[in-house]
Amino acid sequence: MPQVLRFVLFIGLMLACVVGIHYYLWVRLIRDPAPALHGRILLTVLLVALAVSLPSAFFLSRALPLPAARAVLFPIYFWMGFMFVLFVCLLGAELVRLGSGAAVRLARGAGEVADPERRLLLARLGAMAVTTTAGSLGAFSVHTALGRVVVKRLKVELPRFPRELDGLTVVQLCDLHIGPTLGRAWLEGIVAQTNALKPDVIAIVGDLVDGSVERLRHEVAPLAQLRARHGVFFVTGNHEYYSGAVEWVAELERLGLRVLRNERVRIGTEVASFDLAGVDDYGAEGLAPGHAHDLERALAGRDPTREVVLLAHQPRSIFEAARLGVGLQLSGHTHGGQIWPWRYLVYLQQPYVSGLARHDRTLIYVSEGTGFWGPPMRLGTKAEITHLTLASPSGPAETRPA
């Protein structure tokens, strides 16, 4: 399917979802509870304005200067997330309403006429309960998203990993999404946290930016301060291709990062080493000149007795990685779903959503992301800096996934 047609279909589907969800919110939270006329009109106008703000954010993020864009977009993105939380809470209330209604009809007889006053009271109580619950969850979600990023530590044993390198550490960052919501000050904190771990390797696994080099050059400058004994490596994510991937590759290399584009490097010494490979984003083909996901090219001619650790933004690279004998794949992209229960929809596109898993003989670790995209909210997930310790297979059994 042509990229333009795919984009048009995507925009059409998103607009249909926005309109449909806002209409449903209007029915359950404004029409059915029937507040006083002036209040009903005011709430309806507000809901329409909020609905219009979501597609407008796409244009505002590009048209406004960055400081103004952040001030305007933060509440819009918050509404994006809060709208979803409200929608999920309403669906839960819908199940309760249908169940209680069926129970009442069974108890009183199916032929009894419904009491309009009772129906109105229940609608108002339901709307109040839903907005209170959603408001509490929304506040908690914002606190979680804007709080300190946790360091998640785990040990990973790989069968071909050289014993001489046991204890080598990789710090994985991904999905930082520097742009309309997260900026330089936040990134400086992430760089300081990362350097404090004294890693051997730093791997940034895509979706670093949401915006052009010209717009965000100053914001990402702290990346030049990252320090690791064997280097700082980067692979593209899908958002780099919305932001000018060719220009970003050049800018990141100027900052001292090694961008792995369907290639590998040796990590270690002449005596003991492993291959660190990286690929362009899974969907890169056709989005930037010369860019495409090509793992076979990255691994061509390698010694199959050497261990290989792969940096691939999307977890769905795992199928080819397992076929080609990769030992460990490090991915992101999913944010762990970011706002529960979105993670279950992520499974429609990705085979793994978060944590360490085994796919055939290949291990995969999917980070829940270091930043967030869109809504400044996290519900049921935590932003993380991942600290991995690599070792040969000699450690305790509990370090290995089932």
Short mmCIF file of C-alpha atoms in Angstrom, two decimals:
data_model
loop_
_atom_site.label_atom_id
_atom_site.label_comp_id
_atom_site.label_asym_id
_atom_site.label_seq_id
_atom_site.Cartn_x
_atom_site.Cartn_y
_atom_site.Cartn_z
CA MET A 1 0.00 0.00 0.00
CA PRO A 2 1.42 3.46 -0.91
CA GLN A 3 2.66 5.51 2.05
CA VAL A 4 0.30 8.41 1.26
CA LEU A 5 -2.75 6.14 1.21
CA ARG A 6 -1.62 4.45 4.42
CA PHE A 7 -1.25 7.86 6.09
CA VAL A 8 -4.70 8.99 4.90
CA LEU A 9 -6.31 5.80 6.21
CA PHE A 10 -4.52 6.17 9.53
CA ILE A 11 -5.67 9.80 9.92
CA GLY A 12 -9.21 8.84 8.96
CA LEU A 13 -9.29 6.03 11.51
CA MET A 14 -7.88 8.27 14.25
CA LEU A 15 -10.44 11.01 13.54
CA ALA A 16 -13.26 8.46 13.62
CA CYS A 17 -12.03 7.19 17.00
CA VAL A 18 -11.76 10.72 18.40
CA VAL A 19 -15.27 11.63 17.27
CA GLY A 20 -16.76 8.33 18.43
CA ILE A 21 -15.18 8.40 21.90
CA HIS A 22 -16.13 12.04 22.51
CA TYR A 23 -19.71 11.35 21.44
CA TYR A 24 -19.84 8.43 23.87
CA LEU A 25 -18.43 10.65 26.66
CA TRP A 26 -21.09 13.27 25.84
CA VAL A 27 -23.90 10.71 26.02
CA ARG A 28 -22.87 9.19 29.34
CA LEU A 29 -21.45 12.21 31.15
CA ILE A 30 -23.59 15.09 29.81
CA ARG A 31 -26.77 13.97 28.04
CA ASP A 32 -27.86 11.14 30.34
CA PRO A 33 -27.11 12.89 33.68
CA ALA A 34 -28.95 15.96 32.29
CA PRO A 35 -27.38 18.78 34.32
CA ALA A 36 -28.99 22.23 34.30
CA LEU A 37 -29.31 23.72 30.81
CA HIS A 38 -26.50 26.27 31.18
CA GLY A 39 -24.20 23.62 32.59
CA ARG A 40 -25.10 21.21 29.81
CA ILE A 41 -24.32 23.79 27.13
CA LEU A 42 -21.03 24.75 28.79
CA LEU A 43 -19.91 21.13 29.18
CA THR A 44 -20.88 20.33 25.58
CA VAL A 45 -18.89 23.28 24.23
CA LEU A 46 -15.91 22.27 26.38
CA LEU A 47 -16.05 18.66 25.17
CA VAL A 48 -16.23 19.77 21.53
CA ALA A 49 -13.24 22.06 22.07
CA LEU A 50 -11.28 19.20 23.65
CA ALA A 51 -12.15 16.93 20.73
CA VAL A 52 -10.96 19.54 18.22
CA SER A 53 -7.75 20.11 20.20
CA LEU A 54 -6.48 16.56 19.58
CA PRO A 55 -6.09 16.71 15.78
CA SER A 56 -5.02 20.36 16.15
CA ALA A 57 -2.05 19.23 18.25
CA PHE A 58 -0.46 17.73 15.13
CA PHE A 59 -0.24 21.16 13.53
CA LEU A 60 0.45 23.16 16.70
CA SER A 61 3.49 21.02 17.52
CA ARG A 62 5.08 22.14 14.25
CA ALA A 63 3.77 25.69 13.94
CA LEU A 64 4.50 27.07 17.42
CA PRO A 65 7.94 27.88 18.84
CA LEU A 66 9.06 25.08 21.17
CA PRO A 67 8.42 26.87 24.52
CA ALA A 68 4.93 27.94 23.39
CA ALA A 69 4.24 24.48 21.95
CA ARG A 70 5.07 22.86 25.30
CA ALA A 71 2.74 25.22 27.19
CA VAL A 72 -0.13 24.57 24.75
CA LEU A 73 0.40 20.88 24.09
CA PHE A 74 0.88 19.67 27.66
CA PRO A 75 -2.82 20.07 28.59
CA ILE A 76 -3.91 18.73 25.19
CA TYR A 77 -1.78 15.61 25.60
CA PHE A 78 -3.05 15.24 29.15
CA TRP A 79 -6.60 15.26 27.81
CA MET A 80 -5.60 12.60 25.28
CA GLY A 81 -4.62 10.27 28.11
CA PHE A 82 -7.42 11.28 30.47
CA MET A 83 -9.96 10.75 27.69
CA PHE A 84 -8.75 7.17 27.37
CA VAL A 85 -8.92 6.60 31.15
CA LEU A 86 -12.46 8.06 31.21
CA PHE A 87 -13.46 5.83 28.30
CA VAL A 88 -12.15 2.69 30.01
CA CYS A 89 -13.85 3.61 33.29
CA LEU A 90 -17.13 4.20 31.45
CA LEU A 91 -16.88 0.79 29.79
CA GLY A 92 -16.43 -0.75 33.23
CA ALA A 93 -19.45 1.18 34.52
CA GLU A 94 -21.38 0.01 31.47
CA LEU A 95 -20.86 -3.60 32.49
CA VAL A 96 -22.04 -2.82 36.02
CA ARG A 97 -25.08 -0.97 34.68
CA LEU A 98 -26.06 -3.80 32.34
CA GLY A 99 -25.58 -6.39 35.06
CA SER A 100 -27.58 -4.49 37.69
CA GLY A 101 -30.31 -3.69 35.15
CA ALA A 102 -30.69 -7.36 34.27
CA ALA A 103 -30.83 -8.30 37.95
CA VAL A 104 -33.55 -5.70 38.64
CA ARG A 105 -35.63 -6.90 35.68
CA LEU A 106 -35.39 -10.49 36.87
CA ALA A 107 -36.38 -9.51 40.39
CA ARG A 108 -39.30 -7.25 39.48
CA GLY A 109 -40.49 -8.81 36.26
CA ALA A 110 -39.62 -7.99 32.65
CA GLY A 111 -42.85 -6.13 32.01
CA GLU A 112 -42.40 -3.40 34.62
CA VAL A 113 -42.04 0.13 33.23
CA ALA A 114 -38.74 1.85 34.04
CA ASP A 115 -38.89 4.78 36.46
CA PRO A 116 -37.49 7.92 34.68
CA GLU A 117 -36.50 9.58 37.97
CA ARG A 118 -34.64 6.48 39.11
CA ARG A 119 -32.89 6.25 35.72
CA LEU A 120 -31.79 9.88 35.98
CA LEU A 121 -30.49 9.39 39.52
CA LEU A 122 -28.49 6.33 38.49
CA ALA A 123 -27.07 8.20 35.48
CA ARG A 124 -25.92 11.03 37.73
CA LEU A 125 -24.44 8.73 40.34
CA GLY A 126 -22.69 6.74 37.62
CA ALA A 127 -21.24 9.87 36.00
CA MET A 128 -20.01 11.10 39.38
CA ALA A 129 -18.41 7.74 40.21
CA VAL A 130 -16.70 7.48 36.82
CA THR A 131 -15.28 11.02 36.84
CA THR A 132 -14.04 10.63 40.42
CA THR A 133 -12.36 7.30 39.65
CA ALA A 134 -10.87 8.55 36.39
CA GLY A 135 -9.67 11.75 38.06
CA SER A 136 -7.86 9.78 40.77
CA LEU A 137 -6.27 7.45 38.22
CA GLY A 138 -5.31 10.41 36.04
CA ALA A 139 -3.58 12.21 38.91
CA PHE A 140 -1.71 9.04 39.88
CA SER A 141 -0.71 8.48 36.24
CA VAL A 142 0.75 11.98 35.90
CA HIS A 143 2.67 11.58 39.16
CA THR A 144 4.12 8.29 37.91
CA ALA A 145 5.10 9.66 34.49
CA LEU A 146 6.74 12.83 35.81
CA GLY A 147 8.49 11.18 38.76
CA ARG A 148 12.07 9.96 38.92
CA VAL A 149 12.95 7.34 36.31
CA VAL A 150 13.78 4.03 38.00
CA VAL A 151 16.88 1.94 37.30
CA LYS A 152 15.83 -1.62 36.49
CA ARG A 153 18.63 -4.14 36.99
CA LEU A 154 18.81 -7.66 35.64
CA LYS A 155 21.41 -10.27 34.84
CA VAL A 156 21.24 -12.05 31.50
CA GLU A 157 23.19 -15.24 30.78
CA LEU A 158 24.07 -15.99 27.16
CA PRO A 159 25.42 -19.38 26.06
CA ARG A 160 28.20 -18.00 23.79
CA PHE A 161 29.16 -15.07 25.99
CA PRO A 162 32.92 -15.17 26.79
CA ARG A 163 33.64 -15.93 30.43
CA GLU A 164 36.41 -13.32 30.40
CA LEU A 165 33.76 -10.61 29.93
CA ASP A 166 31.42 -11.81 32.70
CA GLY A 167 29.90 -8.80 34.43
CA LEU A 168 30.02 -6.50 31.40
CA THR A 169 27.19 -3.96 31.75
CA VAL A 170 24.89 -2.49 29.13
CA VAL A 171 22.65 0.45 30.01
CA GLN A 172 19.65 0.58 27.71
CA LEU A 173 17.75 3.81 27.07
CA CYS A 174 14.85 4.03 24.66
CA ASP A 175 11.72 5.98 23.82
CA LEU A 176 12.95 9.22 25.36
CA HIS A 177 10.75 11.26 22.99
CA ILE A 178 12.53 14.57 23.41
CA GLY A 179 10.24 17.21 21.95
CA PRO A 180 6.91 18.80 22.87
CA THR A 181 6.78 17.46 26.45
CA LEU A 182 10.26 16.31 27.52
CA GLY A 183 13.28 18.54 27.00
CA ARG A 184 16.87 19.39 27.83
CA ALA A 185 16.54 19.71 31.62
CA TRP A 186 14.91 16.27 31.89
CA LEU A 187 17.49 14.74 29.54
CA GLU A 188 20.35 16.15 31.61
CA GLY A 189 18.98 14.20 34.57
CA ILE A 190 18.81 10.99 32.52
CA VAL A 191 22.41 11.47 31.34
CA ALA A 192 23.58 11.99 34.93
CA GLN A 193 21.72 8.86 36.13
CA THR A 194 23.16 6.83 33.27
CA ASN A 195 26.75 7.95 33.77
CA ALA A 196 26.49 7.24 37.50
CA LEU A 197 26.00 3.55 36.62
CA LYS A 198 29.48 3.53 35.00
CA PRO A 199 28.34 1.30 32.11
CA ASP A 200 30.58 -0.54 29.67
CA VAL A 201 28.11 0.05 26.83
CA ILE A 202 25.23 2.50 26.44
CA ALA A 203 22.54 1.51 23.93
CA ILE A 204 19.83 3.98 22.87
CA VAL A 205 17.25 1.85 21.12
CA GLY A 206 15.24 4.35 19.06
CA ASP A 207 12.48 6.95 19.40
CA LEU A 208 14.84 9.53 20.82
CA VAL A 209 13.12 12.59 19.32
CA ASP A 210 9.82 14.06 18.19
CA GLY A 211 10.90 16.95 16.01
CA SER A 212 13.52 18.11 13.55
CA VAL A 213 17.24 18.62 14.20
CA GLU A 214 16.81 22.36 13.74
CA ARG A 215 14.08 22.44 16.39
CA LEU A 216 15.68 20.09 18.92
CA ARG A 217 19.45 20.41 18.49
CA HIS A 218 19.82 22.33 21.77
CA GLU A 219 17.48 19.93 23.58
CA VAL A 220 19.46 16.77 22.78
CA ALA A 221 22.93 18.32 23.25
CA PRO A 222 23.38 16.66 26.71
CA LEU A 223 23.76 13.29 24.93
CA ALA A 224 27.34 14.34 24.15
CA GLN A 225 28.07 13.93 27.87
CA LEU A 226 27.20 10.21 27.94
CA ARG A 227 30.21 8.08 28.89
CA ALA A 228 30.74 4.34 28.49
CA ARG A 229 33.96 2.31 28.28
CA HIS A 230 33.11 0.72 24.92
CA GLY A 231 30.99 3.52 23.52
CA VAL A 232 27.46 4.90 23.12
CA PHE A 233 25.37 3.30 20.37
CA PHE A 234 22.09 4.24 18.72
CA VAL A 235 19.58 2.68 16.34
CA THR A 236 16.63 4.43 14.74
CA GLY A 237 13.04 4.06 15.87
CA ASN A 238 9.90 4.86 13.94
CA HIS A 239 9.70 8.39 15.35
CA GLU A 240 13.09 9.29 13.87
CA TYR A 241 11.49 8.75 10.47
CA TYR A 242 8.75 11.26 11.29
CA SER A 243 11.44 13.77 12.29
CA GLY A 244 14.09 13.55 9.55
CA ALA A 245 16.10 10.37 10.12
CA VAL A 246 18.95 11.26 7.75
CA GLU A 247 19.58 14.56 9.51
CA TRP A 248 19.31 12.96 12.94
CA VAL A 249 21.83 10.24 12.11
CA ALA A 250 24.33 12.95 11.15
CA GLU A 251 23.58 15.03 14.25
CA LEU A 252 23.93 12.12 16.66
CA GLU A 253 27.22 11.10 15.11
CA ARG A 254 28.37 14.70 15.53
CA LEU A 255 27.53 14.38 19.24
CA GLY A 256 29.76 11.30 19.48
CA LEU A 257 27.18 8.49 19.28
CA ARG A 258 27.83 5.51 17.03
CA VAL A 259 24.74 4.92 14.89
CA LEU A 260 24.45 1.26 13.90
CA ARG A 261 22.63 1.01 10.59
CA ASN A 262 22.34 -2.66 9.66
CA GLU A 263 25.88 -3.30 10.90
CA ARG A 264 27.78 -4.71 13.84
CA VAL A 265 30.84 -3.87 15.90
CA ARG A 266 33.09 -5.98 18.10
CA ILE A 267 32.93 -5.31 21.84
CA GLY A 268 35.80 -6.56 23.98
CA THR A 269 39.41 -7.49 23.29
CA GLU A 270 41.29 -9.64 20.80
CA VAL A 271 41.07 -12.50 23.30
CA ALA A 272 37.41 -12.21 24.29
CA SER A 273 34.62 -10.31 22.56
CA PHE A 274 31.07 -10.41 21.25
CA ASP A 275 29.19 -8.73 18.39
CA LEU A 276 26.94 -5.76 19.00
CA ALA A 277 24.61 -5.36 16.03
CA GLY A 278 22.03 -2.73 15.20
CA VAL A 279 19.32 -2.37 12.56
CA ASP A 280 17.19 0.42 11.16
CA ASP A 281 13.63 0.49 12.45
CA TYR A 282 11.41 -2.37 11.34
CA GLY A 283 9.24 -0.02 9.24
CA ALA A 284 12.03 2.20 7.89
CA GLU A 285 11.88 1.13 4.26
CA GLY A 286 10.62 3.90 2.01
CA LEU A 287 10.70 6.55 4.76
CA ALA A 288 14.26 7.80 4.23
CA PRO A 289 16.75 7.30 1.38
CA GLY A 290 18.82 4.16 1.90
CA HIS A 291 17.09 3.17 5.14
CA ALA A 292 15.52 -0.26 5.65
CA HIS A 293 15.49 -3.00 8.27
CA ASP A 294 18.17 -5.48 7.12
CA LEU A 295 19.37 -7.87 9.81
CA GLU A 296 20.92 -10.26 7.30
CA ARG A 297 23.23 -7.47 6.16
CA ALA A 298 24.13 -6.65 9.77
CA LEU A 299 25.13 -10.24 10.50
CA ALA A 300 26.65 -11.18 7.14
CA GLY A 301 29.93 -13.05 7.44
CA ARG A 302 29.97 -13.20 11.23
CA ASP A 303 31.52 -16.03 13.21
CA PRO A 304 28.56 -18.14 14.43
CA THR A 305 30.47 -19.18 17.56
CA ARG A 306 30.53 -15.57 18.79
CA GLU A 307 27.66 -14.18 20.80
CA VAL A 308 25.61 -11.39 19.25
CA VAL A 309 23.53 -8.77 21.02
CA LEU A 310 21.08 -6.97 18.73
CA LEU A 311 19.68 -3.46 19.10
CA ALA A 312 16.32 -3.33 17.32
CA HIS A 313 13.68 -0.75 18.17
CA GLN A 314 10.60 -2.91 17.58
CA PRO A 315 10.16 -6.29 19.29
CA ARG A 316 8.84 -7.85 16.09
CA SER A 317 12.41 -8.04 14.80
CA ILE A 318 12.67 -11.09 17.08
CA PHE A 319 11.38 -13.53 14.46
CA GLU A 320 14.28 -12.87 12.10
CA ALA A 321 16.71 -12.49 15.01
CA ALA A 322 15.84 -15.97 16.28
CA ARG A 323 16.17 -17.44 12.78
CA LEU A 324 19.63 -15.91 12.38
CA GLY A 325 20.96 -17.03 15.75
CA VAL A 326 20.98 -13.80 17.76
CA GLY A 327 21.62 -14.40 21.46
CA LEU A 328 19.88 -11.33 22.91
CA GLN A 329 17.69 -8.64 21.37
CA LEU A 330 17.17 -5.30 23.14
CA SER A 331 14.03 -3.44 22.11
CA GLY A 332 11.57 -0.77 23.18
CA HIS A 333 8.77 0.88 21.18
CA THR A 334 5.84 -0.43 23.26
CA HIS A 335 6.23 1.68 26.44
CA GLY A 336 4.78 -1.39 28.13
CA GLY A 337 1.43 -0.06 26.92
CA GLN A 338 2.05 3.19 28.90
CA ILE A 339 -1.58 3.50 30.07
CA TRP A 340 -3.33 0.29 31.15
CA PRO A 341 -5.02 -1.57 29.52
CA TRP A 342 -3.47 -0.35 26.25
CA ARG A 343 -0.78 -3.03 26.52
CA TYR A 344 -3.30 -5.66 25.38
CA LEU A 345 -3.87 -3.76 22.14
CA VAL A 346 -0.09 -3.56 21.61
CA TYR A 347 -0.07 -7.36 21.36
CA LEU A 348 -2.00 -6.99 18.10
CA GLN A 349 1.22 -5.62 16.53
CA GLN A 350 4.10 -6.80 18.72
CA PRO A 351 4.89 -10.30 20.01
CA TYR A 352 6.34 -9.00 23.30
CA VAL A 353 5.39 -5.89 25.25
CA SER A 354 7.70 -5.69 28.26
CA GLY A 355 10.31 -7.58 30.24
CA LEU A 356 12.61 -10.51 29.53
CA ALA A 357 11.39 -13.45 27.46
CA ARG A 358 12.73 -16.31 25.38
CA HIS A 359 11.79 -16.76 21.73
CA ASP A 360 13.10 -20.13 20.56
CA ARG A 361 16.80 -19.91 21.52
CA THR A 362 16.93 -16.12 21.52
CA LEU A 363 16.34 -13.92 24.53
CA ILE A 364 14.56 -10.60 24.13
CA TYR A 365 14.29 -7.75 26.59
CA VAL A 366 11.63 -5.10 25.92
CA SER A 367 12.00 -1.91 27.94
CA GLU A 368 8.91 0.01 29.05
CA GLY A 369 10.72 3.15 27.87
CA THR A 370 12.69 5.92 29.52
CA GLY A 371 10.31 8.75 28.65
CA PHE A 372 6.74 8.79 27.39
CA TRP A 373 4.93 9.71 24.21
CA GLY A 374 1.93 12.03 24.08
CA PRO A 375 0.05 11.97 27.39
CA PRO A 376 2.29 12.77 30.38
CA MET A 377 0.79 9.74 32.06
CA ARG A 378 1.76 6.20 33.02
CA LEU A 379 -0.73 3.74 34.48
CA GLY A 380 0.44 0.23 35.26
CA THR A 381 3.91 0.93 33.80
CA LYS A 382 7.09 2.68 34.94
CA ALA A 383 9.69 4.61 33.00
CA GLU A 384 13.05 2.87 33.24
CA ILE A 385 16.76 3.02 32.66
CA THR A 386 17.69 -0.61 32.13
CA HIS A 387 20.97 -1.87 33.61
CA LEU A 388 21.84 -5.27 32.15
CA THR A 389 24.73 -7.40 33.36
CA LEU A 390 25.83 -9.94 30.75
CA ALA A 391 27.44 -13.24 31.71
CA SER A 392 28.27 -16.72 30.52
CA PRO A 393 25.85 -19.47 31.65
CA SER A 394 27.11 -20.08 35.17
CA GLY A 395 24.87 -17.96 37.39
CA PRO A 396 21.84 -19.00 39.43
CA ALA A 397 18.90 -20.45 37.54
CA GLU A 398 16.51 -17.67 38.55
CA THR A 399 18.30 -15.22 36.25
CA ARG A 400 17.03 -17.14 33.25
CA PRO A 401 13.47 -16.61 31.92
CA ALA A 402 11.11 -19.55 31.84
#
